[in-house]
mmCIF file of C-alpha atoms in Angstrom:
data_model
loop_
_atom_site.group_PDB
_atom_site.id
_atom_site.type_symbol
_atom_site.label_atom_id
_atom_site.label_comp_id
_atom_site.label_asym_id
_atom_site.label_seq_id
_atom_site.Cartn_x
_atom_site.Cartn_y
_atom_site.Cartn_z
ATOM 1 C CA MET A 1 0.119 0.270 0.028
ATOM 2 C CA THR A 2 1.298 3.453 -0.891
ATOM 3 C CA ASP A 3 1.215 6.170 1.490
ATOM 4 C CA SER A 4 -1.888 7.708 0.449
ATOM 5 C CA GLU A 5 -3.650 4.504 0.962
ATOM 6 C CA PHE A 6 -2.554 4.168 4.649
ATOM 7 C CA MET A 7 -3.834 7.529 5.066
ATOM 8 C CA LYS A 8 -6.967 6.898 3.295
ATOM 9 C CA GLU A 9 -7.405 4.305 5.837
ATOM 10 C CA ALA A 10 -6.814 6.902 8.859
ATOM 11 C CA LEU A 11 -9.495 9.246 7.113
ATOM 12 C CA SER A 12 -12.473 6.211 6.752
ATOM 13 C CA LEU A 13 -11.561 5.649 10.762
ATOM 14 C CA ALA A 14 -11.652 9.290 11.831
ATOM 15 C CA LYS A 15 -15.137 9.503 10.096
ATOM 16 C CA LYS A 16 -16.144 7.286 12.859
ATOM 17 C CA GLY A 17 -16.477 9.534 15.244
ATOM 18 C CA MET A 18 -18.432 11.687 13.351
ATOM 19 C CA GLY A 19 -21.071 13.724 15.891
ATOM 20 C CA PHE A 20 -19.268 12.588 19.143
ATOM 21 C CA VAL A 21 -16.106 14.066 19.086
ATOM 22 C CA SER A 22 -16.944 18.074 18.927
ATOM 23 C CA PRO A 23 -15.873 20.386 19.758
ATOM 24 C CA ASN A 24 -12.820 18.317 19.175
ATOM 25 C CA PRO A 25 -11.607 17.352 15.422
ATOM 26 C CA MET A 26 -12.289 13.772 14.228
ATOM 27 C CA VAL A 27 -8.884 11.981 13.842
ATOM 28 C CA GLY A 28 -7.976 8.442 12.724
ATOM 29 C CA ALA A 29 -4.553 6.284 13.029
ATOM 30 C CA VAL A 30 -3.146 3.166 11.740
ATOM 31 C CA ILE A 31 0.125 2.178 12.735
ATOM 32 C CA VAL A 32 1.938 0.309 9.731
ATOM 33 C CA ARG A 33 5.128 -1.800 9.522
ATOM 34 C CA ASN A 34 6.523 -3.779 6.899
ATOM 35 C CA ASP A 35 3.614 -2.582 4.729
ATOM 36 C CA LYS A 36 0.868 -3.887 7.078
ATOM 37 C CA ILE A 37 -1.223 -1.900 9.202
ATOM 38 C CA ILE A 38 -0.436 -3.600 12.771
ATOM 39 C CA GLY A 39 -2.794 -1.449 15.085
ATOM 40 C CA SER A 40 -5.674 1.160 14.608
ATOM 41 C CA GLY A 41 -7.528 3.778 16.091
ATOM 42 C CA TYR A 42 -9.816 6.798 16.074
ATOM 43 C CA HIS A 43 -10.955 9.413 18.736
ATOM 44 C CA MET A 44 -14.244 7.835 19.774
ATOM 45 C CA LYS A 45 -15.996 10.244 21.906
ATOM 46 C CA TYR A 46 -15.092 13.706 23.396
ATOM 47 C CA GLY A 47 -13.018 13.601 26.319
ATOM 48 C CA GLU A 48 -12.163 10.181 25.896
ATOM 49 C CA LEU A 49 -8.527 8.762 24.215
ATOM 50 C CA HIS A 50 -7.410 10.189 21.431
ATOM 51 C CA ALA A 51 -6.554 8.352 17.892
ATOM 52 C CA GLU A 52 -3.265 7.702 18.456
ATOM 53 C CA ARG A 53 -3.319 6.361 21.913
ATOM 54 C CA ASN A 54 -6.583 4.092 21.049
ATOM 55 C CA ALA A 55 -4.116 2.897 18.305
ATOM 56 C CA PHE A 56 -1.200 2.145 20.628
ATOM 57 C CA ALA A 57 -3.918 0.437 22.983
ATOM 58 C CA GLN A 58 -5.049 -1.821 20.812
ATOM 59 C CA CYS A 59 -1.158 -2.686 19.869
ATOM 60 C CA ASP A 60 -0.857 -3.246 23.556
ATOM 61 C CA SER A 61 -3.705 -5.428 24.023
ATOM 62 C CA MET A 62 -2.186 -7.890 21.714
ATOM 63 C CA GLY A 63 1.684 -7.517 22.819
ATOM 64 C CA ILE A 64 2.553 -6.024 19.659
ATOM 65 C CA ASP A 65 5.787 -4.058 19.584
ATOM 66 C CA CYS A 66 5.338 -1.011 17.751
ATOM 67 C CA ARG A 67 8.846 0.263 17.788
ATOM 68 C CA GLY A 68 10.869 1.169 14.833
ATOM 69 C CA ALA A 69 6.669 1.386 12.665
ATOM 70 C CA ASP A 70 5.166 3.605 11.099
ATOM 71 C CA MET A 71 2.223 5.753 12.159
ATOM 72 C CA TYR A 72 -0.506 7.903 9.907
ATOM 73 C CA VAL A 73 -2.556 10.266 11.572
ATOM 74 C CA THR A 74 -5.269 12.997 9.998
ATOM 75 C CA LEU A 75 -4.263 15.495 11.966
ATOM 76 C CA GLU A 76 -0.739 16.736 13.821
ATOM 77 C CA PRO A 77 -1.029 14.913 17.587
ATOM 78 C CA CYS A 78 -1.525 17.222 20.399
ATOM 79 C CA CYS A 79 1.205 18.390 22.765
ATOM 80 C CA HIS A 80 -0.654 19.705 25.113
ATOM 81 C CA TYR A 81 -2.429 18.490 28.571
ATOM 82 C CA GLY A 82 -5.976 18.441 28.367
ATOM 83 C CA LYS A 83 -8.850 15.882 29.110
ATOM 84 C CA THR A 84 -6.176 13.531 27.940
ATOM 85 C CA PRO A 85 -2.464 13.405 28.031
ATOM 86 C CA PRO A 86 -0.802 14.699 25.079
ATOM 87 C CA CYS A 87 -0.099 12.091 21.925
ATOM 88 C CA THR A 88 3.185 13.283 21.453
ATOM 89 C CA GLU A 89 4.658 11.485 24.525
ATOM 90 C CA ALA A 90 2.109 8.047 23.420
ATOM 91 C CA VAL A 91 4.158 8.874 20.038
ATOM 92 C CA ILE A 92 8.031 9.081 21.620
ATOM 93 C CA GLU A 93 7.185 6.230 24.084
ATOM 94 C CA HIS A 94 5.966 3.792 21.326
ATOM 95 C CA GLY A 95 9.283 4.287 19.533
ATOM 96 C CA ILE A 96 7.504 5.196 16.253
ATOM 97 C CA LYS A 97 10.255 5.897 13.801
ATOM 98 C CA ARG A 98 8.103 8.232 10.882
ATOM 99 C CA VAL A 99 5.155 10.002 11.853
ATOM 100 C CA PHE A 100 2.868 11.055 8.598
ATOM 101 C CA ILE A 101 0.181 13.405 9.021
ATOM 102 C CA GLY A 102 -2.433 14.917 6.841
ATOM 103 C CA SER A 103 -3.318 18.418 8.656
ATOM 104 C CA SER A 104 -1.502 20.260 10.362
ATOM 105 C CA ASP A 105 -3.193 21.319 13.672
ATOM 106 C CA PRO A 106 -4.719 25.323 13.849
ATOM 107 C CA ASN A 107 -4.922 25.193 17.785
ATOM 108 C CA PRO A 108 -2.582 27.674 19.092
ATOM 109 C CA LEU A 109 -1.240 24.982 22.043
ATOM 110 C CA VAL A 110 -0.307 23.187 19.263
ATOM 111 C CA ALA A 111 0.500 24.430 15.735
ATOM 112 C CA GLY A 112 3.939 23.108 14.732
ATOM 113 C CA LYS A 113 4.849 22.309 17.920
ATOM 114 C CA GLY A 114 3.479 18.845 17.391
ATOM 115 C CA THR A 115 5.783 18.244 14.943
ATOM 116 C CA GLU A 116 8.647 20.205 16.345
ATOM 117 C CA ILE A 117 8.418 17.769 19.498
ATOM 118 C CA LEU A 118 8.660 14.686 17.329
ATOM 119 C CA ARG A 119 11.632 16.034 15.152
ATOM 120 C CA ASN A 120 13.713 17.078 18.567
ATOM 121 C CA HIS A 121 13.138 13.112 19.487
ATOM 122 C CA GLY A 122 14.519 11.982 16.553
ATOM 123 C CA ILE A 123 11.511 10.903 14.628
ATOM 124 C CA GLU A 124 10.820 11.736 10.844
ATOM 125 C CA VAL A 125 7.575 13.744 10.185
ATOM 126 C CA ILE A 126 6.258 13.816 6.804
ATOM 127 C CA GLU A 127 3.508 16.072 6.409
ATOM 128 C CA GLY A 128 0.816 17.236 3.544
ATOM 129 C CA VAL A 129 -0.659 13.575 2.939
ATOM 130 C CA LEU A 130 -3.989 13.809 1.585
ATOM 131 C CA LYS A 131 -4.008 17.072 3.321
ATOM 132 C CA GLU A 132 -7.244 18.886 1.279
ATOM 133 C CA GLU A 133 -8.953 15.700 2.820
ATOM 134 C CA CYS A 134 -8.087 15.653 6.009
ATOM 135 C CA ASP A 135 -8.289 19.234 5.855
ATOM 136 C CA GLU A 136 -12.039 19.063 4.506
ATOM 137 C CA LEU A 137 -13.061 16.654 7.343
ATOM 138 C CA ASN A 138 -12.037 18.960 9.922
ATOM 139 C CA GLU A 139 -13.426 22.114 7.851
ATOM 140 C CA ILE A 140 -15.442 22.740 11.177
ATOM 141 C CA PHE A 141 -12.996 22.055 13.467
ATOM 142 C CA PHE A 142 -10.411 24.406 12.184
ATOM 143 C CA HIS A 143 -13.092 27.161 11.843
ATOM 144 C CA TYR A 144 -14.050 27.265 15.682
ATOM 145 C CA ILE A 145 -10.537 26.796 17.034
ATOM 146 C CA THR A 146 -9.663 29.938 15.059
ATOM 147 C CA THR A 147 -12.116 32.095 15.285
ATOM 148 C CA HIS A 148 -14.610 30.701 18.079
ATOM 149 C CA THR A 149 -17.904 30.942 16.029
ATOM 150 C CA PRO A 150 -19.984 28.216 14.809
ATOM 151 C CA PHE A 151 -19.357 27.527 11.388
ATOM 152 C CA VAL A 152 -22.416 27.296 9.333
ATOM 153 C CA THR A 153 -23.736 25.388 6.714
ATOM 154 C CA MET A 154 -26.738 26.503 4.846
ATOM 155 C CA LYS A 155 -28.895 23.690 3.607
ATOM 156 C CA TYR A 156 -32.096 23.588 1.297
ATOM 157 C CA ALA A 157 -33.936 21.303 -1.216
ATOM 158 C CA MET A 158 -34.994 22.661 -4.448
ATOM 159 C CA THR A 159 -36.179 21.247 -7.773
ATOM 160 C CA ILE A 160 -34.221 21.809 -10.624
ATOM 161 C CA ASP A 161 -36.092 25.274 -11.598
ATOM 162 C CA GLY A 162 -35.259 26.622 -7.767
ATOM 163 C CA LYS A 163 -38.631 26.511 -6.246
ATOM 164 C CA ILE A 164 -38.977 25.311 -2.418
ATOM 165 C CA ALA A 165 -42.517 24.774 -2.249
ATOM 166 C CA CYS A 166 -45.411 24.837 -4.779
ATOM 167 C CA CYS A 167 -47.866 27.989 -5.050
ATOM 168 C CA THR A 168 -49.626 25.787 -1.994
ATOM 169 C CA GLY A 169 -46.655 26.010 0.324
ATOM 170 C CA ASP A 170 -46.385 22.339 0.094
ATOM 171 C CA SER A 171 -42.986 20.901 0.103
ATOM 172 C CA LYS A 172 -43.052 17.235 1.259
ATOM 173 C CA TRP A 173 -40.921 15.783 -0.542
ATOM 174 C CA ILE A 174 -39.074 17.434 -3.376
ATOM 175 C CA THR A 175 -36.234 15.161 -2.401
ATOM 176 C CA GLY A 176 -35.929 11.479 -2.694
ATOM 177 C CA GLU A 177 -35.399 9.003 0.284
ATOM 178 C CA GLU A 178 -31.830 8.857 -0.358
ATOM 179 C CA ALA A 179 -31.123 12.412 0.093
ATOM 180 C CA ARG A 180 -33.430 12.996 2.740
ATOM 181 C CA SER A 181 -30.998 10.286 4.469
ATOM 182 C CA SER A 182 -27.567 12.365 3.604
ATOM 183 C CA VAL A 183 -29.447 15.525 5.399
ATOM 184 C CA GLN A 184 -29.661 13.299 8.687
ATOM 185 C CA LEU A 185 -25.704 12.454 8.204
ATOM 186 C CA ASP A 186 -25.698 16.466 8.622
ATOM 187 C CA ARG A 187 -27.455 16.649 11.524
ATOM 188 C CA LEU A 188 -25.449 14.238 13.338
ATOM 189 C CA LYS A 189 -22.525 16.004 11.792
ATOM 190 C CA HIS A 190 -23.420 19.507 13.297
ATOM 191 C CA SER A 191 -23.612 20.630 16.668
ATOM 192 C CA ALA A 192 -26.955 22.414 16.396
ATOM 193 C CA ILE A 193 -29.946 22.934 13.873
ATOM 194 C CA MET A 194 -31.194 26.414 13.333
ATOM 195 C CA VAL A 195 -34.630 27.653 11.677
ATOM 196 C CA GLY A 196 -36.487 31.008 12.186
ATOM 197 C CA ILE A 197 -40.309 31.034 13.701
ATOM 198 C CA GLY A 198 -41.730 30.404 9.770
ATOM 199 C CA THR A 199 -40.499 26.995 9.612
ATOM 200 C CA VAL A 200 -41.654 26.095 13.183
ATOM 201 C CA LEU A 201 -45.057 27.879 12.544
ATOM 202 C CA ALA A 202 -45.771 26.557 9.031
ATOM 203 C CA ASP A 203 -44.327 22.674 9.788
ATOM 204 C CA ASP A 204 -44.193 22.104 13.871
ATOM 205 C CA PRO A 205 -40.913 20.154 13.206
ATOM 206 C CA MET A 206 -39.092 17.886 15.866
ATOM 207 C CA LEU A 207 -35.824 18.703 14.201
ATOM 208 C CA THR A 208 -34.077 15.558 15.412
ATOM 209 C CA CYS A 209 -31.094 13.178 13.595
ATOM 210 C CA ARG A 210 -33.030 10.016 12.360
ATOM 211 C CA LEU A 211 -30.292 8.011 12.085
ATOM 212 C CA GLU A 212 -29.958 4.734 14.757
ATOM 213 C CA ASN A 213 -27.550 5.279 17.490
ATOM 214 C CA GLY A 214 -27.546 9.055 16.252
ATOM 215 C CA ARG A 215 -27.203 11.996 18.688
ATOM 216 C CA ASN A 216 -29.547 14.891 18.329
ATOM 217 C CA PRO A 217 -28.160 18.561 17.478
ATOM 218 C CA VAL A 218 -29.088 21.356 19.831
ATOM 219 C CA ARG A 219 -32.055 22.916 18.135
ATOM 220 C CA ILE A 220 -31.985 27.285 17.781
ATOM 221 C CA ILE A 221 -35.125 28.961 16.676
ATOM 222 C CA CYS A 222 -35.143 32.340 15.736
ATOM 223 C CA ASP A 223 -38.010 34.203 16.979
ATOM 224 C CA THR A 224 -37.818 37.706 17.645
ATOM 225 C CA SER A 225 -41.216 38.060 19.301
ATOM 226 C CA LEU A 226 -41.220 34.380 21.193
ATOM 227 C CA LYS A 227 -44.586 33.618 19.066
ATOM 228 C CA THR A 228 -43.486 29.741 18.929
ATOM 229 C CA PRO A 229 -46.268 27.825 20.262
ATOM 230 C CA LEU A 230 -46.269 26.092 24.027
ATOM 231 C CA ASP A 231 -47.699 23.451 22.791
ATOM 232 C CA SER A 232 -45.637 22.546 19.509
ATOM 233 C CA ASN A 233 -43.291 19.762 18.861
ATOM 234 C CA ILE A 234 -40.197 21.738 19.803
ATOM 235 C CA VAL A 235 -41.125 22.925 23.216
ATOM 236 C CA HIS A 236 -42.965 19.520 24.008
ATOM 237 C CA THR A 237 -40.046 17.632 23.904
ATOM 238 C CA ALA A 238 -37.406 20.678 25.461
ATOM 239 C CA LYS A 239 -36.914 19.062 28.696
ATOM 240 C CA ASN A 240 -35.027 16.094 26.434
ATOM 241 C CA ILE A 241 -33.428 17.857 23.238
ATOM 242 C CA PRO A 242 -31.543 20.929 24.128
ATOM 243 C CA THR A 243 -33.502 23.648 22.839
ATOM 244 C CA ILE A 244 -32.361 27.388 22.686
ATOM 245 C CA ILE A 245 -34.799 30.078 21.210
ATOM 246 C CA ALA A 246 -32.527 33.574 20.054
ATOM 247 C CA ALA A 247 -35.210 36.719 20.949
ATOM 248 C CA ALA A 248 -35.435 40.337 21.382
ATOM 249 C CA CYS A 249 -38.008 40.155 23.574
ATOM 250 C CA SER A 250 -38.643 41.590 27.211
ATOM 251 C CA ASP A 251 -42.019 39.780 27.715
ATOM 252 C CA GLU A 252 -41.497 38.006 31.330
ATOM 253 C CA LYS A 253 -44.773 36.306 31.021
ATOM 254 C CA LYS A 254 -43.457 34.458 27.920
ATOM 255 C CA ILE A 255 -40.068 33.959 28.429
ATOM 256 C CA SER A 256 -40.959 31.746 32.455
ATOM 257 C CA ASP A 257 -43.190 30.244 30.469
ATOM 258 C CA PHE A 258 -40.669 28.415 27.650
ATOM 259 C CA GLU A 259 -38.002 28.340 30.697
ATOM 260 C CA LYS A 260 -40.420 25.944 32.543
ATOM 261 C CA ALA A 261 -40.870 24.124 29.878
ATOM 262 C CA GLY A 262 -37.432 23.647 28.973
ATOM 263 C CA CYS A 263 -36.257 26.061 26.568
ATOM 264 C CA ARG A 264 -33.426 28.393 26.730
ATOM 265 C CA ILE A 265 -33.916 32.068 25.802
ATOM 266 C CA ILE A 266 -30.948 34.088 24.635
ATOM 267 C CA GLN A 267 -31.908 37.954 23.716
ATOM 268 C CA CYS A 268 -29.519 38.780 21.036
ATOM 269 C CA GLY A 269 -31.767 41.407 19.502
ATOM 270 C CA ASN A 270 -30.564 44.493 17.270
ATOM 271 C CA GLU A 271 -30.087 48.214 18.102
ATOM 272 C CA ASN A 272 -33.998 48.435 18.265
ATOM 273 C CA ASN A 273 -34.558 44.969 19.247
ATOM 274 C CA SER A 274 -36.556 44.454 15.561
ATOM 275 C CA ALA A 275 -34.744 41.353 14.383
ATOM 276 C CA ILE A 276 -32.266 38.859 15.272
ATOM 277 C CA ASP A 277 -28.894 40.115 15.590
ATOM 278 C CA LEU A 278 -27.088 36.731 13.913
ATOM 279 C CA ASN A 279 -23.348 38.190 14.463
ATOM 280 C CA LYS A 280 -24.158 38.381 18.411
ATOM 281 C CA LEU A 281 -25.991 35.359 18.622
ATOM 282 C CA MET A 282 -22.890 33.519 16.200
ATOM 283 C CA LYS A 283 -20.804 35.390 19.200
ATOM 284 C CA LEU A 284 -23.104 33.734 22.295
ATOM 285 C CA LEU A 285 -23.324 29.985 20.889
ATOM 286 C CA GLY A 286 -19.702 29.638 20.327
ATOM 287 C CA GLU A 287 -19.598 31.013 23.662
ATOM 288 C CA ARG A 288 -21.391 27.890 24.620
ATOM 289 C CA GLY A 289 -18.998 24.908 23.051
ATOM 290 C CA ILE A 290 -21.635 25.051 20.083
ATOM 291 C CA ASP A 291 -19.122 24.630 17.326
ATOM 292 C CA SER A 292 -21.405 24.116 13.913
ATOM 293 C CA ILE A 293 -24.950 24.940 13.148
ATOM 294 C CA LEU A 294 -26.768 23.726 10.085
ATOM 295 C CA LEU A 295 -28.736 26.231 8.937
ATOM 296 C CA GLU A 296 -32.572 24.603 7.460
ATOM 297 C CA GLY A 297 -34.518 27.895 7.591
ATOM 298 C CA GLY A 298 -36.601 29.512 5.470
ATOM 299 C CA ALA A 299 -35.974 31.673 2.391
ATOM 300 C CA GLN A 300 -36.218 34.709 4.188
ATOM 301 C CA LEU A 301 -33.709 33.294 7.498
ATOM 302 C CA ASN A 302 -31.230 32.298 4.531
ATOM 303 C CA TRP A 303 -31.023 36.055 3.043
ATOM 304 C CA SER A 304 -30.542 37.317 6.754
ATOM 305 C CA ALA A 305 -27.821 35.038 7.287
ATOM 306 C CA LEU A 306 -26.371 35.166 3.984
ATOM 307 C CA ASN A 307 -26.757 39.002 4.153
ATOM 308 C CA ALA A 308 -24.943 38.919 8.100
ATOM 309 C CA GLY A 309 -22.211 37.092 6.669
ATOM 310 C CA ILE A 310 -22.628 34.015 8.509
ATOM 311 C CA VAL A 311 -22.714 31.497 6.279
ATOM 312 C CA ASN A 312 -19.435 29.346 5.662
ATOM 313 C CA LYS A 313 -20.961 26.712 3.053
ATOM 314 C CA ILE A 314 -23.944 25.641 0.850
ATOM 315 C CA GLN A 315 -25.060 22.419 0.627
ATOM 316 C CA ALA A 316 -28.043 22.468 -2.647
ATOM 317 C CA TYR A 317 -30.628 19.497 -2.726
ATOM 318 C CA ILE A 318 -32.012 19.353 -6.483
ATOM 319 C CA ALA A 319 -34.030 17.175 -7.599
ATOM 320 C CA PRO A 320 -35.280 16.495 -11.511
ATOM 321 C CA LYS A 321 -38.478 17.804 -10.958
ATOM 322 C CA ILE A 322 -40.079 21.110 -12.250
ATOM 323 C CA PHE A 323 -42.724 23.125 -9.588
ATOM 324 C CA GLY A 324 -43.091 26.007 -11.997
ATOM 325 C CA GLY A 325 -45.346 29.243 -10.715
ATOM 326 C CA VAL A 326 -44.417 32.379 -10.417
ATOM 327 C CA SER A 327 -45.525 32.708 -6.564
ATOM 328 C CA SER A 328 -43.853 29.648 -5.823
ATOM 329 C CA LYS A 329 -41.206 29.854 -3.249
ATOM 330 C CA THR A 330 -37.158 29.994 -3.978
ATOM 331 C CA PRO A 331 -34.429 29.351 -1.315
ATOM 332 C CA ILE A 332 -33.127 32.708 -0.336
ATOM 333 C CA GLY A 333 -35.893 35.450 -0.357
ATOM 334 C CA GLY A 334 -35.116 39.221 1.417
ATOM 335 C CA MET A 335 -34.190 42.371 -0.987
ATOM 336 C CA GLY A 336 -31.751 40.428 -2.677
ATOM 337 C CA VAL A 337 -28.717 42.551 -4.437
ATOM 338 C CA ASN A 338 -29.119 45.016 -6.798
ATOM 339 C CA SER A 339 -26.624 43.999 -9.330
ATOM 340 C CA PRO A 340 -24.839 40.558 -10.320
ATOM 341 C CA SER A 341 -21.083 42.685 -9.440
ATOM 342 C CA GLU A 342 -23.223 42.131 -5.856
ATOM 343 C CA ALA A 343 -23.749 38.322 -5.893
ATOM 344 C CA PHE A 344 -22.992 35.961 -3.102
ATOM 345 C CA ILE A 345 -19.462 34.136 -4.607
ATOM 346 C CA LEU A 346 -19.231 30.482 -3.956
ATOM 347 C CA GLU A 347 -16.061 28.668 -4.732
ATOM 348 C CA LYS A 348 -14.931 25.359 -4.009
ATOM 349 C CA SER A 349 -18.075 23.727 -5.562
ATOM 350 C CA LYS A 350 -18.944 20.018 -6.121
ATOM 351 C CA ILE A 351 -21.697 18.088 -7.455
ATOM 352 C CA ILE A 352 -22.623 14.193 -5.834
ATOM 353 C CA GLN A 353 -25.323 12.700 -7.170
ATOM 354 C CA ILE A 354 -27.700 10.923 -4.318
ATOM 355 C CA GLY A 355 -30.004 8.885 -5.645
ATOM 356 C CA ASP A 356 -32.172 10.523 -8.385
ATOM 357 C CA ASP A 357 -31.331 13.858 -6.908
ATOM 358 C CA PHE A 358 -28.206 16.245 -7.145
ATOM 359 C CA LEU A 359 -26.462 17.427 -3.979
ATOM 360 C CA ILE A 360 -23.960 20.685 -4.898
ATOM 361 C CA GLU A 361 -21.583 21.951 -2.103
ATOM 362 C CA SER A 362 -19.944 25.231 -2.421
ATOM 363 C CA ARG A 363 -18.081 27.269 0.120
ATOM 364 C CA VAL A 364 -18.914 31.468 0.510
ATOM 365 C CA LYS A 365 -16.234 32.861 -1.314
ATOM 366 C CA ASN A 366 -17.368 36.373 -0.172
ATOM 367 C CA VAL A 367 -20.562 38.275 0.768
ATOM 368 C CA TYR A 368 -22.400 41.630 0.144
ATOM 369 C CA GLY A 369 -23.640 43.151 3.402
ATOM 370 C CA ASN A 370 -21.733 43.066 6.710
ATOM 371 C CA ASN A 371 -19.005 41.429 6.155
#
């Protein structure tokens, strides 16, 4: 096997931690001797052993001596004490000869120090193996550790003529089962899911992850005036599923009713409390350890999020269907830009076919508005 193939094995392992290691990164590691994998591991859960130490634990349990072996790890080994000891110590103690690294760690506590420590102990370090794939795996972690605000993915499903609902407002279902299952993976991947009050009133959703053995995201409702019905699915289940309502409302009776139901209220209105200040909300959510948000809002919230400059990635699920209709809804509402030169520019786009549908993923390059 080649270096890239061994790193692909480590990447495959790392993905198993999706949804359970946040706000830590997903990391996988394999230990190789004589072109064969003798040990492997991944970061399974926040607060537990990192990938490297899990790989060594597997070798130790089988009595395998790792001295002189190579290690392939998707992210630079940590070199500081957190909830677990430094992985660099374990690499050194087990006599690893060479370490192949996918991504450098932007965490200021690491940021090149891990590789430096290894090299100072006579270990050869080869960096940048499948760097692009390893970087993409942890785009959420890289953003959060450097900005302290959530990585926001805007997701919507539309027909090939750009409609998210019929003229009647009916939208179930635009895409097929396979595409909808993919969305459940996205809900697992992100720490939180966010919608506006319009979506709550129209659909009365649960906003849960329906994957077997999955983890429900924190639910965030942008509801300026606290119009969310107290008998809604969201409120009824708030004591079991963490639920935050972002508001700009001083009605103490309303606030008390929601808090008694288990909801947490975050006051983050703009200057005149006429709308939610999304940048302020992102800062407050980041302080609460929420590293990522899947934005499944309606057209107005999508526009507000883009205009506020908080969107990092866009996922457009496109079904080979046509709804037509002048009044049929489109994914982005609001005022819109005044000219093509003011458009939101997307980059690094890729197209994935999922069943009969297509997913286009793009990163937001530049933002017109408040950025």
